[in-house]
Tab-separated table of C-alpha atoms in Angstrom:
chain	number	residue	atom	x	y	z
A	1315	UNK	CA	0.000	0.000	0.000
A	1316	UNK	CA	2.683	2.501	0.995
A	1317	UNK	CA	4.691	1.926	-2.159
A	1318	UNK	CA	1.700	2.849	-4.295
A	1319	UNK	CA	1.112	5.985	-2.259
A	1320	UNK	CA	4.732	7.084	-2.649
A	1321	UNK	CA	4.387	6.898	-6.414
A	1322	UNK	CA	0.902	8.251	-6.991
A	1323	UNK	CA	-0.104	10.513	-4.147
A	1324	UNK	CA	3.050	12.177	-2.919
A	1325	UNK	CA	4.826	12.553	0.371
A	1326	UNK	CA	2.215	14.811	1.930
A	1327	UNK	CA	-0.228	11.895	2.039
A	1328	UNK	CA	2.462	9.473	3.186
A	1329	UNK	CA	3.215	11.826	6.053
A	1330	UNK	CA	-0.367	11.543	7.286
A	1331	UNK	CA	-0.538	7.779	6.750
A	1332	UNK	CA	2.784	7.045	8.445
A	1333	UNK	CA	1.824	9.265	11.376
A	1334	UNK	CA	-1.118	7.008	12.158
A	1335	UNK	CA	0.576	3.804	10.983
A	1336	UNK	CA	3.501	4.406	13.339
A	1337	UNK	CA	1.079	4.847	16.217
A	1338	UNK	CA	-0.526	1.515	15.333
A	1339	UNK	CA	2.944	-0.057	15.454
A	1340	UNK	CA	3.357	1.342	18.954
A	1341	UNK	CA	0.029	-0.181	19.977
A	1342	UNK	CA	1.068	-3.534	18.563
A	1343	UNK	CA	4.320	-3.535	20.484
A	1344	UNK	CA	2.506	-2.724	23.709
A	1345	UNK	CA	0.108	-5.577	23.040
A	1346	UNK	CA	-2.899	-3.273	22.970
A	1347	UNK	CA	-4.508	-4.040	19.626
A	1348	UNK	CA	-5.876	-7.436	20.594
A	1349	UNK	CA	-8.091	-6.968	23.633
A	1350	UNK	CA	-7.924	-9.771	26.187
A	1351	UNK	CA	-11.079	-11.295	27.582
A	1352	UNK	CA	-9.541	-11.399	31.051
A	1353	UNK	CA	-11.386	-9.456	33.707
A	1354	UNK	CA	-9.982	-6.040	34.632
A	1355	UNK	CA	-10.054	-4.174	37.884
A	1356	UNK	CA	-12.533	-1.394	38.435
A	1357	UNK	CA	-9.808	1.200	39.026
A	1358	UNK	CA	-6.345	1.754	37.586
A	1359	UNK	CA	-3.709	-0.112	39.552
A	1360	UNK	CA	-1.278	2.520	40.826
A	1361	UNK	CA	0.851	0.747	43.406
A	1362	UNK	CA	4.086	0.161	41.483
A	1363	UNK	CA	4.371	3.050	39.050
A	1364	UNK	CA	6.407	6.214	39.378
A	1365	UNK	CA	3.917	8.270	37.365
A	1366	UNK	CA	0.343	8.044	38.598
A	1367	UNK	CA	-2.230	8.729	35.872
A	1368	UNK	CA	-5.416	10.712	36.209
A	1369	UNK	CA	-8.539	8.873	37.328
A	1370	UNK	CA	-10.538	6.850	34.846
A	1371	UNK	CA	-13.511	9.195	34.917
A	1372	UNK	CA	-11.411	12.183	33.892
A	1373	UNK	CA	-9.665	10.309	31.085
A	1374	UNK	CA	-12.961	8.882	29.879
A	1375	UNK	CA	-14.351	12.423	29.673
A	1376	UNK	CA	-11.268	13.714	27.840
A	1377	UNK	CA	-10.912	10.895	25.285
A	1378	UNK	CA	-13.062	8.761	23.003
A	1379	UNK	CA	-12.265	5.571	24.917
A	1380	UNK	CA	-14.614	3.744	27.224
A	1381	UNK	CA	-13.718	2.931	30.819
A	1382	UNK	CA	-12.944	-0.684	29.972
A	1383	UNK	CA	-10.788	0.312	26.996
A	1384	UNK	CA	-8.815	2.684	29.207
A	1385	UNK	CA	-8.297	-0.041	31.785
A	1386	UNK	CA	-6.964	-2.429	29.155
A	1387	UNK	CA	-4.819	0.249	27.536
A	1388	UNK	CA	-3.330	1.069	30.913
A	1389	UNK	CA	-2.631	-2.582	31.712
A	1390	UNK	CA	-0.664	-2.938	28.483
A	1391	UNK	CA	1.089	0.400	28.915
A	1392	UNK	CA	2.177	-0.393	32.470
A	1393	UNK	CA	3.255	-3.880	31.429
A	1394	UNK	CA	5.774	-2.496	28.942
A	1395	UNK	CA	6.525	0.729	30.844
A	1396	UNK	CA	6.543	-0.109	34.568
A	1397	UNK	CA	7.627	3.421	35.492
A	1398	UNK	CA	4.416	4.785	34.001
A	1399	UNK	CA	6.205	6.925	31.399
A	1400	UNK	CA	7.947	6.379	28.061
A	1401	UNK	CA	11.127	8.244	27.198
A	1402	UNK	CA	12.457	9.143	23.764
A	1403	UNK	CA	14.949	6.295	23.644
A	1404	UNK	CA	12.094	3.819	24.119
A	1405	UNK	CA	10.273	5.387	21.192
A	1406	UNK	CA	13.385	5.045	19.063
A	1407	UNK	CA	13.832	1.413	20.087
A	1408	UNK	CA	10.209	0.681	19.153
A	1409	UNK	CA	10.489	2.081	15.649
A	1410	UNK	CA	13.908	0.542	15.103
A	1411	UNK	CA	12.229	-2.854	15.639
A	1412	UNK	CA	9.404	-2.192	13.206
A	1413	UNK	CA	11.446	-0.441	10.517
A	1414	UNK	CA	14.739	-2.393	10.557
A	1415	UNK	CA	15.345	-1.672	6.866
A	1416	UNK	CA	15.792	2.045	7.539
A	1417	UNK	CA	16.737	4.597	10.180
A	1418	UNK	CA	13.652	5.492	12.208
A	1419	UNK	CA	15.389	7.512	14.906
A	1420	UNK	CA	14.647	10.980	13.516
A	1421	UNK	CA	10.983	10.247	12.842
A	1422	UNK	CA	10.643	8.692	16.296
A	1423	UNK	CA	12.121	11.891	17.738
A	1424	UNK	CA	9.536	14.054	15.961
A	1425	UNK	CA	6.671	11.744	16.888
A	1426	UNK	CA	7.804	11.619	20.509
A	1427	UNK	CA	7.767	15.423	20.677
A	1428	UNK	CA	4.225	15.456	19.288
A	1429	UNK	CA	3.035	13.041	22.004
A	1430	UNK	CA	5.020	14.853	24.721
A	1431	UNK	CA	2.549	17.720	24.961
A	1432	UNK	CA	3.976	19.255	28.142
A	1433	UNK	CA	7.551	18.959	26.788
A	1434	UNK	CA	9.000	17.375	29.924
A	1435	UNK	CA	10.996	14.697	28.108
A	1436	UNK	CA	8.600	11.812	28.757
A	1437	UNK	CA	5.247	10.533	27.512
A	1438	UNK	CA	2.832	9.635	30.288
A	1439	UNK	CA	-0.188	7.388	29.973
A	1440	UNK	CA	-2.371	10.513	29.740
A	1441	UNK	CA	-0.237	11.906	26.901
A	1442	UNK	CA	-0.409	8.559	25.140
A	1443	UNK	CA	-4.173	8.031	25.290
A	1444	UNK	CA	-4.982	11.667	24.508
A	1445	UNK	CA	-2.920	11.480	21.312
A	1446	UNK	CA	-4.193	8.018	20.461
A	1447	UNK	CA	-7.797	9.105	20.948
A	1448	UNK	CA	-7.315	11.891	18.414
A	1449	UNK	CA	-5.453	9.773	15.852
A	1450	UNK	CA	-7.896	6.856	15.959
A	1451	UNK	CA	-11.242	8.431	16.848
A	1452	UNK	CA	-10.868	12.192	16.559
A	1453	UNK	CA	-12.658	14.427	14.106
A	1454	UNK	CA	-10.927	15.405	10.870
A	1455	UNK	CA	-10.202	18.803	12.412
A	1456	UNK	CA	-8.629	17.223	15.507
A	1457	UNK	CA	-6.477	14.847	13.451
A	1458	UNK	CA	-5.240	17.643	11.228
A	1459	UNK	CA	-4.476	19.836	14.238
A	1460	UNK	CA	-2.408	16.966	15.644
A	1461	UNK	CA	-0.621	16.466	12.320
A	1462	UNK	CA	0.106	20.211	12.112
A	1463	UNK	CA	1.700	20.034	15.548
A	1464	UNK	CA	3.948	17.218	14.329
A	1465	UNK	CA	5.125	19.246	11.319
A	1466	UNK	CA	5.544	22.424	13.394
A	1467	UNK	CA	8.840	21.241	14.821
A	1468	UNK	CA	9.740	24.375	16.796
A	1469	UNK	CA	6.117	24.872	17.964
A	1470	UNK	CA	5.912	28.530	16.844
A	1471	UNK	CA	2.517	28.110	15.165
A	1472	UNK	CA	3.855	27.932	11.604
A	1473	UNK	CA	5.257	25.246	9.302
A	1474	UNK	CA	8.263	26.283	7.249
A	1475	UNK	CA	9.424	24.537	4.113
A	1476	UNK	CA	12.473	23.242	5.971
A	1477	UNK	CA	10.321	21.796	8.776
A	1478	UNK	CA	8.145	19.977	6.248
A	1479	UNK	CA	11.259	18.725	4.486
A	1480	UNK	CA	12.768	17.500	7.768
A	1481	UNK	CA	9.657	15.405	8.472
A	1482	UNK	CA	9.548	14.008	4.940
A	1483	UNK	CA	13.241	13.119	4.976
A	1484	UNK	CA	12.706	11.389	8.321
A	1485	UNK	CA	9.900	9.323	6.790
A	1486	UNK	CA	12.070	8.512	3.770
A	1487	UNK	CA	14.944	7.434	6.046
A	1488	UNK	CA	12.574	5.286	8.132
A	1489	UNK	CA	11.076	3.523	5.109
A	1490	UNK	CA	14.554	2.783	3.790
A	1491	UNK	CA	14.601	0.606	0.704
A	1492	UNK	CA	11.085	-0.784	1.068
A	1493	UNK	CA	9.497	1.645	-1.407
A	1494	UNK	CA	9.065	0.696	-5.027
A	1495	UNK	CA	10.208	2.253	-7.185
A	1496	UNK	CA	13.125	3.321	-4.973
A	1497	UNK	CA	12.968	7.074	-4.409
A	1498	UNK	CA	15.729	9.307	-5.673
A	1499	UNK	CA	17.462	11.388	-3.016
A	1500	UNK	CA	15.941	14.610	-4.325
A	1501	UNK	CA	12.362	13.232	-4.362
A	1502	UNK	CA	11.332	14.431	-0.868
A	1503	UNK	CA	12.428	17.997	-1.638
A	1504	UNK	CA	10.614	17.961	-4.982
A	1505	UNK	CA	7.373	16.816	-3.366
A	1506	UNK	CA	7.707	19.338	-0.553
A	1507	UNK	CA	8.288	22.166	-3.047
A	1508	UNK	CA	5.078	21.317	-4.907
A	1509	UNK	CA	2.909	20.753	-1.859
A	1510	UNK	CA	4.282	23.706	0.106
A	1511	UNK	CA	3.425	26.047	-2.741
A	1512	UNK	CA	-0.074	24.589	-2.740
A	1513	UNK	CA	-0.471	25.124	1.018
A	1514	UNK	CA	1.164	28.549	1.331
A	1515	UNK	CA	-1.714	30.441	-0.242
A	1516	UNK	CA	-0.558	33.966	0.610
A	1517	UNK	CA	3.053	33.159	-0.390
A	1518	UNK	CA	4.582	34.480	2.830
A	1519	UNK	CA	6.966	31.530	3.196
A	1520	UNK	CA	5.154	29.782	6.063
A	1521	UNK	CA	2.034	27.625	6.404
A	1522	UNK	CA	-0.468	28.535	9.120
A	1523	UNK	CA	-2.827	26.086	10.815
A	1524	UNK	CA	-5.731	27.476	8.756
A	1525	UNK	CA	-3.830	27.060	5.477
A	1526	UNK	CA	-2.775	23.545	6.450
A	1527	UNK	CA	-6.279	22.412	7.394
A	1528	UNK	CA	-7.931	24.059	4.380
A	1529	UNK	CA	-5.486	22.470	1.954
A	1530	UNK	CA	-5.731	19.009	3.549
A	1531	UNK	CA	-9.538	19.112	3.676
A	1532	UNK	CA	-9.598	19.824	-0.059
A	1533	UNK	CA	-7.209	16.986	-0.875
A	1534	UNK	CA	-9.110	13.793	-1.626
A	1535	UNK	CA	-6.120	11.524	-0.971
A	1536	UNK	CA	-5.399	13.006	2.440
A	1537	UNK	CA	-9.051	12.795	3.426
A	1538	UNK	CA	-9.063	9.101	2.512
A	1539	UNK	CA	-5.962	8.513	4.603
A	1540	UNK	CA	-7.688	10.074	7.617
A	1541	UNK	CA	-10.085	7.112	7.767
A	1542	UNK	CA	-7.624	4.249	7.241
A	1543	UNK	CA	-7.248	3.165	10.868
A	1544	UNK	CA	-10.523	4.241	12.466
A	1545	UNK	CA	-11.585	0.719	13.460
A	1546	UNK	CA	-8.295	-0.519	14.914
A	1547	UNK	CA	-9.625	-0.401	18.496
């Protein structure tokens, strides 16, 4: 699927697809995609973790997950991350396992920063489920806001051409040689040039959140990619 997208739809669509696809990989590693039929406790078990998450009721109100889903998500999260938080090196290790044919470290860095909403160097269970809720069950507007935040590397409210190129190069490096036909080195920059010009409507050299959302909402391929993983959980 991804190889066809590289060739026919451009890197802007791949960026959206890989954003969600990488999150699904994280779920798979944590053992959270296949729900167990085992009974779960009524409240989150907090006795052995360094970071204590918010109560179930608050997380249920803030996300699109049910109480039982949150319990199961937390069980899996705590299983793999006993401290209750994930650091950047763990993210890099995860993507290195799932993309051994390439170098996923830079993309994992960008994705980690997008999940680390309070920028404290770690992703808590709350950070994880809030982001996951948006990526899997959020509205189109919420998903695009989240994607904009990923591309806005320095978090100044704008996407520059270089920021978009950095993300696309990171995706290219992560995919390695698994695309067909194999991309030329200059391909990411060529795609970014075309798509950036399309997004930057007032030609001021930066893309605002409104420009980003408007352009994506009018792109049929990107809109299709928004629905690819809606039924994973």
